[in-house]
XYZ file of C-alpha atoms in Angstrom:
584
model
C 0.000 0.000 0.000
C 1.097 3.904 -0.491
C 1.569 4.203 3.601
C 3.823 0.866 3.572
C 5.633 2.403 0.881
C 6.204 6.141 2.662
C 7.203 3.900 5.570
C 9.595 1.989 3.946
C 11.040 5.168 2.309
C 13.898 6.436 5.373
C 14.783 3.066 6.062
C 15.864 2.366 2.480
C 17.472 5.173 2.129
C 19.249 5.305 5.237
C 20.723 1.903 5.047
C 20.384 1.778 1.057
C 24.052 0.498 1.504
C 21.979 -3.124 1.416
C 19.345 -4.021 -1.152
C 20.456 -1.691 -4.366
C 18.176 -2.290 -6.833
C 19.971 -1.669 -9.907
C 23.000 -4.207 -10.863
C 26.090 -2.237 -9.081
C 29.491 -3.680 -9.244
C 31.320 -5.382 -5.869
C 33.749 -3.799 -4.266
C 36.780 -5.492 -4.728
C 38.720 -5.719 -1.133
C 42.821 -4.460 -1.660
C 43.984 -6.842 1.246
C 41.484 -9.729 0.913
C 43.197 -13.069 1.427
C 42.307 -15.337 -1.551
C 41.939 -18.471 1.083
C 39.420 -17.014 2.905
C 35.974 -16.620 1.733
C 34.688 -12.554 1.994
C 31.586 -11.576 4.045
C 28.564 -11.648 1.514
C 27.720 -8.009 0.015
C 24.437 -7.693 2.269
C 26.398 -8.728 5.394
C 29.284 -6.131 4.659
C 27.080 -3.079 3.809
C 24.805 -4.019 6.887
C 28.336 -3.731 9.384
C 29.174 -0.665 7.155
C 25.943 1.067 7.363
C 25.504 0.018 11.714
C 29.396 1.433 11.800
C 28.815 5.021 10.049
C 25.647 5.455 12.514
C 27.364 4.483 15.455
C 30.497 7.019 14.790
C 28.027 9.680 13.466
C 25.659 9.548 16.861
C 29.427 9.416 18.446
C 30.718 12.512 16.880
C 27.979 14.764 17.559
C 27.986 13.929 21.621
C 31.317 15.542 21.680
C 30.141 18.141 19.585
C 26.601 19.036 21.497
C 28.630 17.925 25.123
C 31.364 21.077 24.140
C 28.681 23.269 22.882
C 26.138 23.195 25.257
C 27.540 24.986 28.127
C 30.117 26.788 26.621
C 28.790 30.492 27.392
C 28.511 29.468 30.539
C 31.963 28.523 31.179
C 33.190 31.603 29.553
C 31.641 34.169 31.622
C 31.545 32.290 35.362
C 35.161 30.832 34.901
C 37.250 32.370 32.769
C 35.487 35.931 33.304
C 34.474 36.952 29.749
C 31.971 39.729 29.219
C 28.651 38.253 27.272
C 29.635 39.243 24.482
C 33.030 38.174 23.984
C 31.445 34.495 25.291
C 29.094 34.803 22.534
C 31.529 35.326 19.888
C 33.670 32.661 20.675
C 30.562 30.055 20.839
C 29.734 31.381 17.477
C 33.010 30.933 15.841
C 34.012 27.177 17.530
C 30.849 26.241 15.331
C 31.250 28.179 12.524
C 34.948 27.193 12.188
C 33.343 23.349 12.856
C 30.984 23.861 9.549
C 34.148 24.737 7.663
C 36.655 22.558 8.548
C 34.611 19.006 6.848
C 35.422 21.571 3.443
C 38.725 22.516 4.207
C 39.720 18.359 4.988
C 37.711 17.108 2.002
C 39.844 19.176 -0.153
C 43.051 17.911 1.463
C 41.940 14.134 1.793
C 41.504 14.941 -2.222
C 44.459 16.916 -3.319
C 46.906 16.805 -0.897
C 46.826 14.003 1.878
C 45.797 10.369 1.293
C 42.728 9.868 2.985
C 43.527 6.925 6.046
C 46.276 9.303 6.424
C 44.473 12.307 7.336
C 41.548 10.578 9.050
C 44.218 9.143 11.196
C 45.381 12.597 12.081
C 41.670 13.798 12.589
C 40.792 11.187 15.146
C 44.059 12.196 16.958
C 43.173 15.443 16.949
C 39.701 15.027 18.365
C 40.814 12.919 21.153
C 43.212 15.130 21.938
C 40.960 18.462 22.169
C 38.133 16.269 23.839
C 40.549 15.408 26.466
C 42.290 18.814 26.846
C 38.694 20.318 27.318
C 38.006 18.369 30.851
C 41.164 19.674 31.999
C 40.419 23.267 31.665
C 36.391 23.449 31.044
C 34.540 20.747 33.023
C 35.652 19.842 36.172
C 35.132 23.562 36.810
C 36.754 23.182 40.162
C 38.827 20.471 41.927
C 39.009 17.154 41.110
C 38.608 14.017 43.406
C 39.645 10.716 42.269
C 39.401 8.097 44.597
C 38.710 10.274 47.458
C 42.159 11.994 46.542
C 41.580 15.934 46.468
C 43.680 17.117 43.216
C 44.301 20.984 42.862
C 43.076 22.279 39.828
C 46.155 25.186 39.616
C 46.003 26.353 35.992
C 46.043 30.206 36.165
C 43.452 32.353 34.126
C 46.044 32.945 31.240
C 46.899 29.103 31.227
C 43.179 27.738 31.105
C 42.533 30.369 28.012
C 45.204 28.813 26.093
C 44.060 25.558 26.598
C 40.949 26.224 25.747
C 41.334 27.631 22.234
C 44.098 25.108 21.788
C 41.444 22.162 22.721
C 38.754 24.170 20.673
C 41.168 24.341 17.262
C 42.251 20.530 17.488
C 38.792 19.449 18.472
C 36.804 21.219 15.772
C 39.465 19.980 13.208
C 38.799 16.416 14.423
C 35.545 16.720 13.852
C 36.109 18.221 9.909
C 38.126 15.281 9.695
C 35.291 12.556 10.582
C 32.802 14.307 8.907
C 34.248 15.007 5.749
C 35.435 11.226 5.668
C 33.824 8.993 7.794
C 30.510 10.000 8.092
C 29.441 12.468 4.812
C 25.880 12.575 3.518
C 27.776 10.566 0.116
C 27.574 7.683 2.511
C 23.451 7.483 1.504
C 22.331 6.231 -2.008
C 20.706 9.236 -3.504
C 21.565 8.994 -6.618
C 18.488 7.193 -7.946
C 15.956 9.068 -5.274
C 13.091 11.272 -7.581
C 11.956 14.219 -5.653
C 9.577 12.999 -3.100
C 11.863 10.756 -1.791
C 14.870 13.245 -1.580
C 12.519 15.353 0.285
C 11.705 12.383 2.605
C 15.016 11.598 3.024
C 16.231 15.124 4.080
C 13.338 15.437 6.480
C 14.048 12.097 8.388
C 17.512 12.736 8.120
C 17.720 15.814 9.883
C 14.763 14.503 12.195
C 17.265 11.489 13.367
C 20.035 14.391 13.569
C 17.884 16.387 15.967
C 16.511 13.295 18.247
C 20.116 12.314 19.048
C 20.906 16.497 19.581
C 17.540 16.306 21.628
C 19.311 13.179 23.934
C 22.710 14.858 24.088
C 21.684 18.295 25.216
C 19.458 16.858 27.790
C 22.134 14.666 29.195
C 25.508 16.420 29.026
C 23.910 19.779 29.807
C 22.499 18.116 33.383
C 26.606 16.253 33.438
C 28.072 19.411 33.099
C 25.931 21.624 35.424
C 25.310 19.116 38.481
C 27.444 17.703 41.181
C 28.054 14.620 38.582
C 30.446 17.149 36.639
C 33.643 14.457 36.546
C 31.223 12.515 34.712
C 32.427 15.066 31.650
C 35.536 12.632 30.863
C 31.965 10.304 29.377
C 33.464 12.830 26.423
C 36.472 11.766 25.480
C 35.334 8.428 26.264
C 32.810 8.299 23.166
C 36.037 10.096 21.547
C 37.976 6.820 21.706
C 34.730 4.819 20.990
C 34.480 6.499 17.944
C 38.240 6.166 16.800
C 37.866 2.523 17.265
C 35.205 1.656 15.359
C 36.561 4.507 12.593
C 39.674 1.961 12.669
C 37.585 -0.933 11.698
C 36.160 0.584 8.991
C 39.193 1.609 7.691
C 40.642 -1.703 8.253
C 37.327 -3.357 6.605
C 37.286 -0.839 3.623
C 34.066 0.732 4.762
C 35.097 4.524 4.093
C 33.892 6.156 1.218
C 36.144 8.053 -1.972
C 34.012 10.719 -3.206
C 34.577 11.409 -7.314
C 37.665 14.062 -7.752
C 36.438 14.934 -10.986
C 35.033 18.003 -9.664
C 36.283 20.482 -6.970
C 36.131 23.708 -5.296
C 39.029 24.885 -6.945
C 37.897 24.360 -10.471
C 33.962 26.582 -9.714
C 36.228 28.849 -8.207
C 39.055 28.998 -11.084
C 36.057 29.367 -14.084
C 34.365 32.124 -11.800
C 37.973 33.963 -11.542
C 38.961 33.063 -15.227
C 35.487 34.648 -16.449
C 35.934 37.953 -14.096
C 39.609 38.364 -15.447
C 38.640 38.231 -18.913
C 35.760 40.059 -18.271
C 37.700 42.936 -17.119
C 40.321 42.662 -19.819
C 37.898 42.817 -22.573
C 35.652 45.570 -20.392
C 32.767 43.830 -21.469
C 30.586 40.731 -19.711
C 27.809 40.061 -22.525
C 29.338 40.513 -26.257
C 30.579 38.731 -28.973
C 27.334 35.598 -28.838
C 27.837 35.602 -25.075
C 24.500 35.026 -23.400
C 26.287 34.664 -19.254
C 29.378 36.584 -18.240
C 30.859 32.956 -17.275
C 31.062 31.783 -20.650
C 34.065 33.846 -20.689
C 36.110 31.509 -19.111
C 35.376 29.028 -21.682
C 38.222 27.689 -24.394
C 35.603 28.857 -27.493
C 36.156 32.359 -25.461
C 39.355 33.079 -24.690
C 39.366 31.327 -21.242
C 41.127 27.753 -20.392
C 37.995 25.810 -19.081
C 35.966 22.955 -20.667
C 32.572 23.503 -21.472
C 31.298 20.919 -18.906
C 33.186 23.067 -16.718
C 31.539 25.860 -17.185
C 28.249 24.496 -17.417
C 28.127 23.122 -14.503
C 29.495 26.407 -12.625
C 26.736 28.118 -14.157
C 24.234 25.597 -12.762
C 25.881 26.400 -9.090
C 25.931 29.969 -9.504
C 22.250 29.982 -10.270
C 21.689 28.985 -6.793
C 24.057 31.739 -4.925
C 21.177 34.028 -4.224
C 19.217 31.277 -2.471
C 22.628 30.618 -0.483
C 23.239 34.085 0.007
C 19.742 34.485 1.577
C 20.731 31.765 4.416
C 23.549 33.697 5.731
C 21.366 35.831 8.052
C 18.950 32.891 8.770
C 21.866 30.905 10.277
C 22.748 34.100 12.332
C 19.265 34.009 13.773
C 19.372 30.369 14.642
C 22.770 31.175 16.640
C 20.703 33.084 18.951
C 19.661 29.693 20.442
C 23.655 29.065 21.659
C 24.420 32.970 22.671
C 21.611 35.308 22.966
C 18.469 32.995 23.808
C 21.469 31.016 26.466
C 22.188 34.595 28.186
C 18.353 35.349 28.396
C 17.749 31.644 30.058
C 21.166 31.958 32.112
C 19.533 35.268 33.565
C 15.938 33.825 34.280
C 15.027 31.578 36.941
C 15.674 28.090 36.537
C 14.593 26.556 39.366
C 11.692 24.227 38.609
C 9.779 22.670 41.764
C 12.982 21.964 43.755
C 15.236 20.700 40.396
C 17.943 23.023 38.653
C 17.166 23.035 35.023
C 19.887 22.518 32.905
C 20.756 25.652 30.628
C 21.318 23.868 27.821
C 17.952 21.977 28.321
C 15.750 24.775 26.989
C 17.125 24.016 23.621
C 15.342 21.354 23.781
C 12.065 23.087 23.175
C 13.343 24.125 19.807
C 13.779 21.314 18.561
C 10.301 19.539 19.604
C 8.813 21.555 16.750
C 10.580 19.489 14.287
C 10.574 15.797 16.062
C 6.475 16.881 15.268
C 6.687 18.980 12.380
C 8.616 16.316 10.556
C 5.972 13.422 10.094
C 3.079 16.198 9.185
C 5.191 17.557 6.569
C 5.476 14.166 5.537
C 2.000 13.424 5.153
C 1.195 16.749 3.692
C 3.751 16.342 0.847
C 2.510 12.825 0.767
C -0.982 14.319 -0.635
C 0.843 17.250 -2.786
C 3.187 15.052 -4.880
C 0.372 12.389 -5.502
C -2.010 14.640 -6.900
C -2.041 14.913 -10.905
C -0.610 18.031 -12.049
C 0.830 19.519 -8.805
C 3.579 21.490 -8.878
C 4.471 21.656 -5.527
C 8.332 23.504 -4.593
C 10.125 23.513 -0.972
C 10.266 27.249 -1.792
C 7.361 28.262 0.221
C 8.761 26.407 2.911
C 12.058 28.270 3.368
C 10.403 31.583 3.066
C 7.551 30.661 5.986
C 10.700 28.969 8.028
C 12.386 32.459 7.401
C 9.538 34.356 8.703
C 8.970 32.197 11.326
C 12.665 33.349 12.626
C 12.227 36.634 12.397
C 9.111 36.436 14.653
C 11.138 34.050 17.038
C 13.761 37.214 17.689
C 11.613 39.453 17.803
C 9.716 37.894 20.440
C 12.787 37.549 21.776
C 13.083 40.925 22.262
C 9.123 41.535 23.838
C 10.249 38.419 26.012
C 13.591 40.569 27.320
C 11.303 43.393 28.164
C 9.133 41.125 30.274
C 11.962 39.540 31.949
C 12.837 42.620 33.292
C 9.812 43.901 34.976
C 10.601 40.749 37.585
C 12.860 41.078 40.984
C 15.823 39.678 41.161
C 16.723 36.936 43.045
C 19.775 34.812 43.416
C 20.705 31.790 42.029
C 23.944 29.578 42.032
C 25.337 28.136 38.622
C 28.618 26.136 38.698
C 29.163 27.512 42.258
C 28.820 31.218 41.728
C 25.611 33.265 43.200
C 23.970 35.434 40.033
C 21.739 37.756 40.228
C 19.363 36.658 37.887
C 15.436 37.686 36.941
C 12.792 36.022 39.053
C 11.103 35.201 35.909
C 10.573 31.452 35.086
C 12.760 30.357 32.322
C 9.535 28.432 30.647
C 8.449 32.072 29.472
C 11.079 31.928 27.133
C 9.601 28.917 25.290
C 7.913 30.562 22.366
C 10.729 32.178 20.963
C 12.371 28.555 21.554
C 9.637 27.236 19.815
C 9.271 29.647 16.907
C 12.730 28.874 15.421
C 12.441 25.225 16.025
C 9.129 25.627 13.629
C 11.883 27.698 11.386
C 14.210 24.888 11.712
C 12.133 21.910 10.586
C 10.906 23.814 7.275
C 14.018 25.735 6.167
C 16.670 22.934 6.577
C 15.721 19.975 4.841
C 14.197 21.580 1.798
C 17.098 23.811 1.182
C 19.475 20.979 1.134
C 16.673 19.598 -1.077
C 17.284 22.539 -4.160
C 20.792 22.488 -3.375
C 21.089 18.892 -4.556
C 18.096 18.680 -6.705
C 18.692 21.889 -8.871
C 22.645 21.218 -10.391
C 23.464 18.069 -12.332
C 24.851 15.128 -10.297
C 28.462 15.424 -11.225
C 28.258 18.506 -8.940
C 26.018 17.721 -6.373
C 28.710 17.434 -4.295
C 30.498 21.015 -4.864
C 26.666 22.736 -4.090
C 26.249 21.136 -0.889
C 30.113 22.065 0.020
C 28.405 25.647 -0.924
C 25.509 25.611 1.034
C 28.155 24.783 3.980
C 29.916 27.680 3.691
C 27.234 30.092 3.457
C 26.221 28.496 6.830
C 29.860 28.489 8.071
C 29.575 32.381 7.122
C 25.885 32.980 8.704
C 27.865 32.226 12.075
C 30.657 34.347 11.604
C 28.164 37.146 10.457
C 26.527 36.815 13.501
C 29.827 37.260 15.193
C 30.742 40.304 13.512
C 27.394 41.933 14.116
C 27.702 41.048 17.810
C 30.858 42.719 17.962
C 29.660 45.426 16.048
C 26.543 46.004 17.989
C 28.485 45.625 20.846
C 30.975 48.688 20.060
C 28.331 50.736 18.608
C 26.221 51.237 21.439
C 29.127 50.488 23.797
C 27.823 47.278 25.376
C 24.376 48.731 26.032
C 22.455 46.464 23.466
C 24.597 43.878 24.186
C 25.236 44.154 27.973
C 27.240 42.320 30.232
C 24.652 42.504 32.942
C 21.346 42.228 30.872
C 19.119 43.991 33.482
C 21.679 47.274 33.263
C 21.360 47.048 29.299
C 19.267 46.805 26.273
C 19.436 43.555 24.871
C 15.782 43.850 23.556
C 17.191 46.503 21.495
C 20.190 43.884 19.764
C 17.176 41.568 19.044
C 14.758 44.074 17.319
C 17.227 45.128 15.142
C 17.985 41.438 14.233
C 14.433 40.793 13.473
C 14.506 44.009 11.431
C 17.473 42.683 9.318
C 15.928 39.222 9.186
C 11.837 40.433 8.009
C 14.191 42.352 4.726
C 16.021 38.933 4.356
C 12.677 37.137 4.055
C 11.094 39.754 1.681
C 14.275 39.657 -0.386
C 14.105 35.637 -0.416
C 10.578 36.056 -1.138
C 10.865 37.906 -4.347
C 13.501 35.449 -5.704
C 11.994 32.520 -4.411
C 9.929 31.719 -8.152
C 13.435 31.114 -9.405
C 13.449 28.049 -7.847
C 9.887 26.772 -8.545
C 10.030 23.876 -10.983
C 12.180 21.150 -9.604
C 10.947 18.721 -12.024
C 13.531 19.840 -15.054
C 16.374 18.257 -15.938
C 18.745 21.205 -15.720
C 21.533 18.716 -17.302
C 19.411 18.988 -20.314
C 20.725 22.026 -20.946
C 24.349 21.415 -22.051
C 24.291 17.494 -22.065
C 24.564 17.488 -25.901
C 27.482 19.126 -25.666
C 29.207 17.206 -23.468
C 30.646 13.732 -24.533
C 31.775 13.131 -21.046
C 28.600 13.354 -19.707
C 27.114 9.966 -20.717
C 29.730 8.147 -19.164
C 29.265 9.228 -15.981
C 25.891 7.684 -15.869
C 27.793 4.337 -15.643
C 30.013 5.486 -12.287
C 26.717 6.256 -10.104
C 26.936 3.525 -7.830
C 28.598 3.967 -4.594
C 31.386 1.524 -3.808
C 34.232 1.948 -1.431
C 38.250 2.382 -1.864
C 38.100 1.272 -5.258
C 35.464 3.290 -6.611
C 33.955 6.198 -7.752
C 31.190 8.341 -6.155
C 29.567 11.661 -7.071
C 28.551 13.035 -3.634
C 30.726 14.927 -0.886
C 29.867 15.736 2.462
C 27.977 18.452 4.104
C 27.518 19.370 7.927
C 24.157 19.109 9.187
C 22.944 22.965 9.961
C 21.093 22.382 12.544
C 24.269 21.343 14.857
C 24.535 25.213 14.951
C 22.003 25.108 17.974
């Protein structure tokens, strides 16, 4: 039946690893030992497929357990102002979205691949372990009822703490860019209902785990169990084991090398150099300024080349657009963290957890997810629909700007309430009587924002290029996420210096942080009316957009042949890309 079938959808395409449909050729193992019979096919991609879950859930522990309470570490031990806490939680997972770019490209060009991921899962451990040191513990340590100092000076514990930050959040480029990219799921063959399927359970798994991990390590870092924060490097090792054995096994996946960064970003500066030699972009039978950097044209680039740059930069504006989205859903880590940190937390007896109130946003999408499902269910089956993820990503954007600007009513509320203390890690704050839970509707507002923007951008960004560079526009959409948290960094800091901490304060009842968040929402209602009148661009995903230059390209037709995913050996058209919503 058509429910069986919707049913059966995530789990084929999550583990589609087993049970490929079409006639795909066996990997052939480098090592295997001609006296011993192999594993069968279905028995090997079953261990590869448990294996690349397993690390995966692994990798983003650490990442959630270091994120979570990271603000307030910052400010009650190593005496930042708010702002300076916020910029540095914005940039350890900005510079965590960029790194799985920066190691694909050397794993391709530069460093062999078991090489490099066994330098990444060296460098994980090594900033997972450095962080307890300095960041957990908080205060002394006991071990076996032995009372151990902790005497690293203010100036000591900073160092360690960027140092662990850098070699952790390069550790984790390293596994996701190898170990565990979105290449490792059959897509390939997927029409567009099921890629929308598939990026709406994918991201739906992605959040349950996030859900699990913030509730846990938040309450591990906050309460007396805080030792318990060396569970961290614990999964670290975990992790590098089983990566091991898949390395050993040849379970790691090669992504195709015909296509790069490099090259979209050589034809893009071959076709502005030759624009501005010839001080002209459209003459001379040239319909797109990037046709200059074809051969026919004076440039050194092949036609698929170009073509398929074309095809990328056609979706730029749509990327563009995300940068300030990805700022607003930052406020969950930094401003919507100082706002709970400042309310009362205290709930019938029970310290909440900080980090727990992120929670709330994502419940929206653990819900949002299967009604989506349904509704597109009903769109795509009904003759003659034409239904596009567009109108999605502009509600999801609106629905952000309404989440900070409630923010910013919320802020003003929070303030009419005494003061009272409360102790966090130790130290007595003076924080707003207010109960946290008042907070929940901006919470839940960009969780709604979340579960509609997300997977249907990564939809277009895969669905709208040809496959060959499938790979290279989800590496974009990356880095226009990467730079939506360094944005928000920069206009922090900017803010911040402007108004000379009062929209950003230190002490929020002393300041205007109301003010910071209006002003966001301003900025983000002009993103949305901006995506909004570009959004028709985007409307029929049911082209071919290969069509357009696939005559012309003899190379082309090959390519069909060298879909299927294999391992070592083999070829596959699909790199990886970090899952945006790890930004909260």
């Amino acid at each position: 039946s058509m429910s069986a079938d919707r049913r059966a959808v995530p789990e084929r395409q999550l583990l589609s690893h087993a049970g490929d449909k079409q006639q795909r050729p066996l990997l052939r193992r480098r090592s295997a030992d001609a006296g011993n019979a192999p594993p069968s096919r279905s028995e090997k991609n079953l261990q590869a497929a448990i294996c690349l879950l397993v690390v995966e859930l692994c990798e983003r522990f650490t990442f959630f357990g270091i994120v979570c309470n990271m603000i307030l570490f910052c400010t009650v031990k190593l005496g930042y102002r708010n702002y300076q806490a916020t910029i540095v939680n914005m940039c350890f997972v900005g510079t965590s979205m960029l790194t799985p770019v920066l190691v694909g490209w050397l794993a391709e060009c530069l460093v062999g691949r078991i090489k490099l991921v066994c330098v990444c899962l060296f460098l994980h451990f090594l900033g997972t372990v450095l962080l307890p040191v300095v960041a957990f513990p908080f205060e002394d340590i006991y071990i076996d009822r032995r009372h151990i100092l902790h005497t690293l000076t203010k100036k000591e514990q900073k160092i360690v703490f960027y140092f662990a930050l850098l070699t952790a959040s390069l550790g984790i480029g390293g596994i996701r860019a190898i170990v565990c990219p979105l290449s490792a799921y059959n897509l390939e063959d997927c029409g567009l209902k099921e890629l929308l399927s598939f990026f709406n359970w994918f991201y739906w798994l992605v959040n349950l785990n996030s859900a699990v991990v913030f509730v846990s390590i938040s309450y591990i870092q906050q309460s007396v169990a805080r030792n318990l924060g060396f569970l961290i490097p614990f999964v670290s090792v975990l992790m590098a084991m089983i990566t091991i054995h898949m390395v050993r096994g040849e379970m790691i996946y090669k992504p195709k090398t015909e296509s790069s960064l490099l090259t979209t970003f050589g034809v893009i500066a071959s076709a502005l150099k030759t624009c501005c030699v010839r001080y002209r972009c459209l003459s001379g039978g040239v319909t797109n300024w990037l046709d200059h950097a074809k051969e026919n044209y004076g440039g050194r680039y092949s036609e698929t080349q170009v073509e398929s740059t074309k095809s990328l930069a056609r979706l730029f504006p749509l990327f563009a657009f995300q940068i300030l989205y990805r700022t607003c859903v930052m406020q969950i880590p930094s401003g919507y963290y100082l706002q709970t940190m400042n309310s009362n937390l205290n709930f019938s007896g029970f310290v909440l957890p900080i980090a727990a109130m992120n929670v709330i946003s994502i419940v929206p999408l653990l819900i949002l997810v299967p009604i989506l499902e349904c509704i597109n269910s009903c769109l795509f089956s009904s003759k003659g629909s034409r239904h596009s993820p567009t109108i999605y990503i502009v509600v999801g954007q609106l629905s952000a700007a309404l989440s900070v600007m409630v923010a910013g009513f919320s802020e003003m509320h929070r303030k009419r309430f005494p003061q009272v203390e409360q102790t966090l890690s130790k130290e007595v704050l003076l924080v707003s009587s207010m109960p946290c839970f008042h907070l929940a509707p901006q919470y839940i507002l960009l969780g709604v924002a979340e579960a509609l923007v997300t997977p249907s951008c990564s939809l277009l960004s895969f669905r709208l290029v040809p496959e060959r560079v499938r790979g290279i526009s989800m590496h974009f959409l990356t880095l226009f996420n990467g730079a939506g948290c360094f944005i928000g960094a920069f206009i922090v800091q900017t803010v911040h210096t402007g108004t000379r901490g009062n929209w950003f304060p230190h002490l929020l009842h002393e300041g205007k942080l109301e003010r910071f968040f209006f002003f966001l929402a301003s900025l983000m209602m002009a993103n949305t009316l901006g995506l909004w009148t570009i959004a028709h661009r985007y409307n029929n995903l049911n082209q071919e957009y290969t069509k357009e230059f696939k005559g012309n390209l003899p190379e082309e037709k090959p390519l069909q042949h060298e879909k299927a995913i294999k391992f070592y050996d083999s070829v596959l058209d699909r790199s990886p890309i970090l899952s945006p919503m790890e930004t909260t």
